GROMACS .gro file of C-alpha atoms in nm:
model
  320
    1MET     CA    1   2.729  -0.221   0.964
    2ALA     CA    2   2.395  -0.345   1.061
    3SER     CA    3   2.405  -0.709   1.271
    4LEU     CA    4   2.333  -1.005   1.210
    5LEU     CA    5   1.972  -1.081   1.214
    6SER     CA    6   1.782  -1.363   1.380
    7LEU     CA    7   1.528  -1.453   1.107
    8PHE     CA    8   1.248  -1.682   1.140
    9PRO     CA    9   1.017  -1.677   0.807
   10THR     CA   10   0.730  -1.827   0.828
   11ILE     CA   11   0.553  -1.972   0.442
   12VAL     CA   12   0.118  -1.860   0.510
   13SER     CA   13  -0.043  -2.043   0.264
   14PRO     CA   14  -0.485  -1.984   0.258
   15HIS     CA   15  -0.663  -2.252   0.464
   16PRO     CA   16  -0.794  -2.458   0.342
   17TYR     CA   17  -0.556  -2.410   0.025
   18LEU     CA   18  -0.773  -2.561  -0.220
   19ASN     CA   19  -1.112  -2.606  -0.042
   20ARG     CA   20  -1.245  -2.284  -0.007
   21PRO     CA   21  -1.437  -2.102  -0.352
   22PHE     CA   22  -1.196  -1.868  -0.582
   23SER     CA   23  -1.256  -1.470  -0.542
   24SER     CA   24  -1.130  -1.275  -0.814
   25SER     CA   25  -1.142  -0.913  -0.769
   26PRO     CA   26  -1.382  -0.617  -0.791
   27THR     CA   27  -1.221  -0.519  -1.117
   28PRO     CA   28  -0.964  -0.786  -1.238
   29PRO     CA   29  -0.652  -0.593  -1.381
   30SER     CA   30  -0.699  -0.753  -1.676
   31ARG     CA   31  -0.790  -1.073  -1.884
   32ARG     CA   32  -0.430  -1.237  -1.805
   33TYR     CA   33  -0.517  -1.275  -1.415
   34SER     CA   34  -0.869  -1.481  -1.415
   35PHE     CA   35  -0.693  -1.721  -1.717
   36TYR     CA   36  -0.369  -1.727  -1.424
   37TRP     CA   37  -0.534  -1.831  -1.145
   38LYS     CA   38  -0.806  -2.075  -1.378
   39THR     CA   39  -0.555  -2.244  -1.510
   40LYS     CA   40  -0.357  -2.257  -1.160
   41PHE     CA   41  -0.627  -2.443  -1.005
   42GLN     CA   42  -0.667  -2.669  -1.316
   43ALA     CA   43  -0.325  -2.760  -1.262
   44SER     CA   44  -0.382  -2.788  -0.827
   45ALA     CA   45  -0.614  -3.078  -0.857
   46SER     CA   46  -0.451  -3.278  -0.559
   47PRO     CA   47  -0.364  -3.164  -0.187
   48PRO     CA   48  -0.066  -2.994  -0.126
   49SER     CA   49   0.217  -3.013   0.130
   50PRO     CA   50   0.188  -2.906   0.397
   51ASN     CA   51   0.471  -2.634   0.371
   52PRO     CA   52   0.398  -2.558   0.011
   53ARG     CA   53   0.695  -2.404  -0.192
   54PRO     CA   54   0.649  -1.987  -0.219
   55ASP     CA   55   0.475  -1.784  -0.452
   56VAL     CA   56   0.605  -1.449  -0.331
   57VAL     CA   57   0.826  -1.297  -0.112
   58VAL     CA   58   0.694  -1.092   0.113
   59THR     CA   59   1.017  -0.865   0.292
   60ARG     CA   60   0.885  -0.593   0.540
   61GLU     CA   61   1.007  -0.544   0.858
   62LYS     CA   62   0.819  -0.844   1.087
   63GLY     CA   63   0.529  -0.794   1.170
   64LYS     CA   64   0.393  -0.549   0.957
   65ASN     CA   65   0.351  -0.815   0.615
   66GLY     CA   66  -0.009  -0.913   0.786
   67LYS     CA   67  -0.208  -0.674   0.551
   68LEU     CA   68  -0.051  -0.777   0.234
   69ILE     CA   69  -0.030  -1.170   0.322
   70ASN     CA   70  -0.413  -1.181   0.430
   71ALA     CA   71  -0.491  -0.971   0.067
   72LEU     CA   72  -0.277  -1.175  -0.147
   73ALA     CA   73  -0.472  -1.513   0.053
   74ASN     CA   74  -0.775  -1.444  -0.094
   75HIS     CA   75  -0.614  -1.519  -0.411
   76ASN     CA   76  -0.476  -1.806  -0.336
   77ILE     CA   77  -0.147  -1.703  -0.310
   78VAL     CA   78   0.120  -1.860  -0.075
   79CYS     CA   79   0.345  -1.647   0.083
   80LEU     CA   80   0.700  -1.684   0.252
   81GLU     CA   81   0.772  -1.441   0.528
   82LEU     CA   82   1.182  -1.341   0.514
   83PRO     CA   83   1.234  -0.942   0.669
   84LEU     CA   84   1.447  -0.790   0.444
   85VAL     CA   85   1.516  -0.456   0.698
   86LYS     CA   86   1.438  -0.317   1.018
   87HIS     CA   87   1.356   0.043   1.122
   88THR     CA   88   1.579   0.234   1.432
   89GLN     CA   89   1.530   0.574   1.550
   90GLY     CA   90   1.660   0.880   1.364
   91PRO     CA   91   1.951   1.073   1.496
   92ASP     CA   92   1.701   1.354   1.440
   93LEU     CA   93   1.423   1.225   1.634
   94HIS     CA   94   1.417   1.370   1.932
   95LYS     CA   95   1.408   1.688   1.825
   96LEU     CA   96   1.064   1.613   1.606
   97SER     CA   97   0.800   1.631   1.965
   98SER     CA   98   0.968   2.011   2.124
   99LEU     CA   99   0.967   2.101   1.743
  100LEU     CA  100   0.608   2.054   1.693
  101GLN     CA  101   0.528   2.230   2.056
  102ASP     CA  102   0.737   2.514   1.926
  103VAL     CA  103   0.686   2.568   1.537
  104MET     CA  104   0.328   2.621   1.341
  105PHE     CA  105   0.428   2.462   1.009
  106ASP     CA  106   0.158   2.536   0.715
  107TRP     CA  107   0.276   2.212   0.578
  108ILE     CA  108   0.437   1.847   0.758
  109VAL     CA  109   0.478   1.658   0.367
  110ILE     CA  110   0.520   1.289   0.488
  111THR     CA  111   0.598   0.992   0.216
  112SER     CA  112   0.591   0.713   0.383
  113PRO     CA  113   0.317   0.488   0.605
  114GLU     CA  114   0.660   0.415   0.825
  115ALA     CA  115   0.725   0.844   0.867
  116GLY     CA  116   0.356   0.878   0.889
  117SER     CA  117   0.373   0.648   1.209
  118VAL     CA  118   0.670   0.731   1.396
  119PHE     CA  119   0.541   1.160   1.331
  120LEU     CA  120   0.135   1.029   1.527
  121GLU     CA  121   0.403   0.894   1.836
  122ALA     CA  122   0.629   1.213   1.838
  123TRP     CA  123   0.301   1.410   1.773
  124ARG     CA  124   0.093   1.272   2.011
  125ALA     CA  125   0.425   1.305   2.291
  126ALA     CA  126   0.370   1.740   2.201
  127GLY     CA  127  -0.053   1.731   2.350
  128SER     CA  128  -0.161   1.684   1.955
  129PRO     CA  129  -0.083   2.031   1.834
  130ARG     CA  130  -0.259   2.128   1.536
  131ALA     CA  131  -0.116   2.019   1.210
  132GLN     CA  132  -0.193   2.034   0.807
  133ILE     CA  133  -0.094   1.744   0.647
  134GLY     CA  134   0.037   1.640   0.297
  135VAL     CA  135   0.048   1.240   0.224
  136VAL     CA  136   0.216   1.056  -0.048
  137GLY     CA  137  -0.008   0.763  -0.152
  138THR     CA  138  -0.350   0.607   0.011
  139GLY     CA  139  -0.124   0.378   0.187
  140THR     CA  140   0.062   0.615   0.346
  141ALA     CA  141  -0.289   0.832   0.371
  142SER     CA  142  -0.438   0.488   0.579
  143VAL     CA  143  -0.178   0.592   0.914
  144PHE     CA  144  -0.396   0.847   0.977
  145HIS     CA  145  -0.756   0.768   0.895
  146GLU     CA  146  -0.816   0.663   1.241
  147VAL     CA  147  -0.689   0.978   1.444
  148SER     CA  148  -0.793   1.197   1.141
  149GLN     CA  149  -1.186   1.145   1.289
  150LEU     CA  150  -1.144   1.312   1.609
  151PRO     CA  151  -1.384   1.520   1.686
  152ASP     CA  152  -1.126   1.752   1.796
  153ARG     CA  153  -0.977   1.787   1.422
  154THR     CA  154  -0.649   1.886   1.512
  155LEU     CA  155  -0.470   1.665   1.279
  156ASP     CA  156  -0.604   1.750   0.957
  157VAL     CA  157  -0.447   1.533   0.607
  158ALA     CA  158  -0.528   1.843   0.372
  159PHE     CA  159  -0.296   1.740   0.073
  160PHE     CA  160  -0.362   1.411  -0.052
  161LEU     CA  161  -0.168   1.290  -0.362
  162GLN     CA  162  -0.312   1.002  -0.500
  163LYS     CA  163  -0.426   0.841  -0.869
  164LEU     CA  164  -0.684   1.076  -0.880
  165MET     CA  165  -0.372   1.372  -1.022
  166LEU     CA  166  -0.269   1.121  -1.223
  167ASN     CA  167  -0.317   1.246  -1.548
  168LEU     CA  168  -0.160   1.557  -1.491
  169ILE     CA  169   0.134   1.440  -1.298
  170ARG     CA  170   0.186   1.070  -1.388
  171SER     CA  171   0.301   0.951  -1.033
  172ALA     CA  172   0.229   0.973  -0.693
  173THR     CA  173   0.562   1.036  -0.565
  174GLY     CA  174   0.792   1.286  -0.325
  175LYS     CA  175   0.913   1.469  -0.645
  176ALA     CA  176   0.512   1.577  -0.745
  177LEU     CA  177   0.459   1.634  -0.367
  178ALA     CA  178   0.697   1.888  -0.423
  179SER     CA  179   0.590   2.027  -0.740
  180GLU     CA  180   0.206   2.047  -0.552
  181LEU     CA  181   0.169   2.127  -0.251
  182PRO     CA  182   0.001   2.448  -0.268
  183LYS     CA  183   0.078   2.753  -0.138
  184ASN     CA  184  -0.154   3.001  -0.193
  185GLY     CA  185   0.021   3.405  -0.213
  186ASP     CA  186   0.391   3.560  -0.136
  187ARG     CA  187   0.461   3.461   0.203
  188THR     CA  188   0.693   3.231   0.326
  189TYR     CA  189   0.487   2.869   0.388
  190LYS     CA  190   0.696   2.681   0.666
  191VAL     CA  191   0.731   2.273   0.619
  192LEU     CA  192   0.817   2.017   0.822
  193TYR     CA  193   0.931   1.650   0.652
  194PRO     CA  194   1.056   1.397   0.921
  195ALA     CA  195   1.218   1.135   0.667
  196SER     CA  196   1.478   0.839   0.644
  197VAL     CA  197   1.778   0.932   0.656
  198LYS     CA  198   1.825   0.780   0.342
  199ALA     CA  199   1.566   0.942   0.228
  200ASP     CA  200   1.751   1.173  -0.110
  201ASN     CA  201   1.647   1.549  -0.109
  202GLU     CA  202   1.435   1.570  -0.346
  203ILE     CA  203   1.147   1.707  -0.161
  204GLU     CA  204   1.347   1.989   0.037
  205GLU     CA  205   1.489   2.081  -0.327
  206GLY     CA  206   1.163   2.110  -0.491
  207LEU     CA  207   0.972   2.271  -0.270
  208SER     CA  208   1.279   2.517  -0.187
  209ASN     CA  209   1.278   2.596  -0.544
  210ARG     CA  210   0.897   2.692  -0.473
  211GLY     CA  211   0.975   2.941  -0.131
  212PHE     CA  212   0.883   2.679   0.114
  213GLU     CA  213   1.120   2.704   0.399
  214VAL     CA  214   1.145   2.369   0.428
  215THR     CA  215   1.342   2.191   0.813
  216ARG     CA  216   1.374   1.831   0.760
  217LEU     CA  217   1.398   1.592   1.066
  218ASN     CA  218   1.589   1.243   0.979
  219THR     CA  219   1.345   1.063   1.251
  220TYR     CA  220   1.394   0.698   1.129
  221ASN     CA  221   1.657   0.471   0.926
  222THR     CA  222   1.601   0.127   0.771
  223VAL     CA  223   1.874  -0.070   0.792
  224PRO     CA  224   1.855  -0.401   0.637
  225VAL     CA  225   1.936  -0.758   0.646
  226GLN     CA  226   2.328  -0.870   0.561
  227GLU     CA  227   2.263  -1.235   0.604
  228VAL     CA  228   2.022  -1.496   0.654
  229GLU     CA  229   1.993  -1.914   0.678
  230GLN     CA  230   2.112  -2.084   0.358
  231VAL     CA  231   1.802  -2.324   0.346
  232ILE     CA  232   1.544  -2.039   0.419
  233LEU     CA  233   1.706  -1.820   0.124
  234LYS     CA  234   1.672  -2.114  -0.082
  235GLN     CA  235   1.305  -2.098  -0.045
  236ALA     CA  236   1.306  -1.731  -0.130
  237ILE     CA  237   1.458  -1.782  -0.444
  238SER     CA  238   1.207  -2.023  -0.553
  239ALA     CA  239   0.965  -1.796  -0.550
  240PRO     CA  240   0.830  -1.623  -0.864
  241VAL     CA  241   0.822  -1.279  -0.695
  242VAL     CA  242   0.947  -1.069  -0.459
  243ALA     CA  243   0.741  -0.817  -0.313
  244VAL     CA  244   0.928  -0.489  -0.133
  245ALA     CA  245   0.842  -0.161  -0.011
  246SER     CA  246   1.154   0.040   0.005
  247PRO     CA  247   1.457   0.077  -0.165
  248SER     CA  248   1.638  -0.003   0.130
  249ALA     CA  249   1.466  -0.353   0.131
  250ILE     CA  250   1.508  -0.473  -0.291
  251ARG     CA  251   1.916  -0.350  -0.218
  252ALA     CA  252   1.881  -0.579   0.027
  253TRP     CA  253   1.779  -0.856  -0.123
  254TYR     CA  254   1.922  -0.784  -0.452
  255ASN     CA  255   2.278  -0.808  -0.230
  256LEU     CA  256   2.143  -1.115  -0.047
  257VAL     CA  257   2.093  -1.282  -0.376
  258SER     CA  258   2.383  -1.209  -0.608
  259LYS     CA  259   2.654  -1.398  -0.386
  260GLN     CA  260   2.443  -1.721  -0.466
  261VAL     CA  261   2.263  -1.781  -0.853
  262ASN     CA  262   2.171  -1.521  -1.105
  263TRP     CA  263   1.867  -1.442  -0.993
  264ASP     CA  264   1.625  -1.316  -1.274
  265LYS     CA  265   1.240  -1.337  -1.111
  266SER     CA  266   1.085  -1.029  -1.085
  267VAL     CA  267   0.951  -0.730  -0.804
  268ALA     CA  268   0.701  -0.637  -0.742
  269CYS     CA  269   0.692  -0.281  -0.533
  270ILE     CA  270   0.466  -0.080  -0.367
  271GLY     CA  271   0.550   0.257  -0.609
  272GLN     CA  272   0.772   0.378  -0.806
  273THR     CA  273   1.023   0.537  -0.620
  274THR     CA  274   1.130   0.112  -0.528
  275ALA     CA  275   1.063   0.052  -0.883
  276LEU     CA  276   1.330   0.302  -1.007
  277ALA     CA  277   1.566   0.172  -0.767
  278SER     CA  278   1.543  -0.170  -0.864
  279LYS     CA  279   1.609  -0.056  -1.251
  280LYS     CA  280   1.887   0.105  -1.091
  281LEU     CA  281   2.003  -0.204  -0.961
  282GLY     CA  282   1.980  -0.394  -1.329
  283LEU     CA  283   1.664  -0.551  -1.212
  284LYS     CA  284   1.436  -0.603  -1.522
  285ASN     CA  285   1.114  -0.785  -1.432
  286VAL     CA  286   0.985  -0.475  -1.218
  287TYR     CA  287   0.609  -0.431  -1.210
  288TYR     CA  288   0.429  -0.154  -0.980
  289PRO     CA  289   0.106   0.059  -0.949
  290ASP     CA  290   0.069   0.418  -1.054
  291ASN     CA  291  -0.031   0.473  -0.718
  292PRO     CA  292   0.153   0.304  -0.445
  293CYS     CA  293  -0.084   0.173  -0.179
  294LEU     CA  294  -0.243  -0.202  -0.066
  295ASP     CA  295  -0.489  -0.286  -0.402
  296GLY     CA  296  -0.263  -0.136  -0.684
  297TRP     CA  297   0.058  -0.321  -0.456
  298VAL     CA  298  -0.163  -0.706  -0.540
  299GLU     CA  299  -0.235  -0.604  -0.869
  300ALA     CA  300   0.144  -0.574  -0.934
  301ILE     CA  301   0.197  -0.887  -0.800
  302LEU     CA  302  -0.095  -1.029  -0.969
  303GLU     CA  303   0.031  -0.925  -1.300
  304ALA     CA  304   0.423  -1.035  -1.241
  305LEU     CA  305   0.286  -1.421  -1.096
  306SER     CA  306   0.060  -1.375  -1.433
  307VAL     CA  307   0.348  -1.270  -1.683
  308TYR     CA  308   0.543  -1.571  -1.468
  309HIS     CA  309   0.298  -1.798  -1.601
  310GLU     CA  310   0.216  -1.704  -1.953
  311GLN     CA  311   0.605  -1.764  -1.988
  312GLY     CA  312   0.545  -2.146  -1.981
  313ASN     CA  313   0.608  -2.175  -1.591
  314VAL     CA  314   0.437  -2.336  -1.391
  315SER     CA  315   0.418  -2.121  -1.068
  316PRO     CA  316   0.541  -2.362  -0.718
  317SER     CA  317   0.284  -2.431  -0.518
  318THR     CA  318   0.106  -2.521  -0.762
  319THR     CA  319   0.355  -2.833  -0.840
  320MET     CA  320   0.382  -2.955  -0.516
   0.00000   0.00000   0.00000
């Protein structure tokens, strides 16, 4: 059982909260977004309190919420940082570096930013051998951006399942990657799949059914938070939207709030996999982008907030 984590949440409010000019995104997802923000600012004529109630709870591991917080700050959205998960070493991590040295894989399949970060550390320890990477989503691909620009080009993101392919496969998920990963001829392609302990088997099963030889290593685990201080949880429950980036995070949130109240607010997921996990828990107000990436995640959050406003609610940060 996961140990009780000592959490110190951070309420992050754009500063100055109301004196900065509103700047909408270059391509607003819908008219109701601009309507929401216009109405929000009209309702926020008086200076806010130093600690406004949050609009959104951000739940990634401590230190990994900065990009989302900054993106939401551009829309004057107040965030409460409440990490719901932490990453730990997986049972197969010690094998990864030596395997990269000893075996030449045709593909290395990476399906999350954390899997990418763990892989890169082991890849460097192995001497940066040649590696051909297949990834799911813009967020995961961004982990490899810097190293893929190096002159020696020993690491190549050669297959990128993203929004441009959605007309064919509908969503950028691991299952879709398993069905689309390139394979020419009849020879056996070797695939390395560094994964979370909690990841299901759909990728290796899908690839194996297509004739790939798959080696899966469980290189990291995601440990959920079991408890938080009640005053902190009360703040989080008051927010209209909780933003989650993994099935583990939404399960941790559900386990926390189900003990307290009949929570019926909105969940904004980074992608379809997390959204499906949310719906399996019985949550109804679930939003997610087709392509798992930061920009899409922000749009999902904006949509959730807009619907909340249209239903006659007032965003918490406007009532202070």
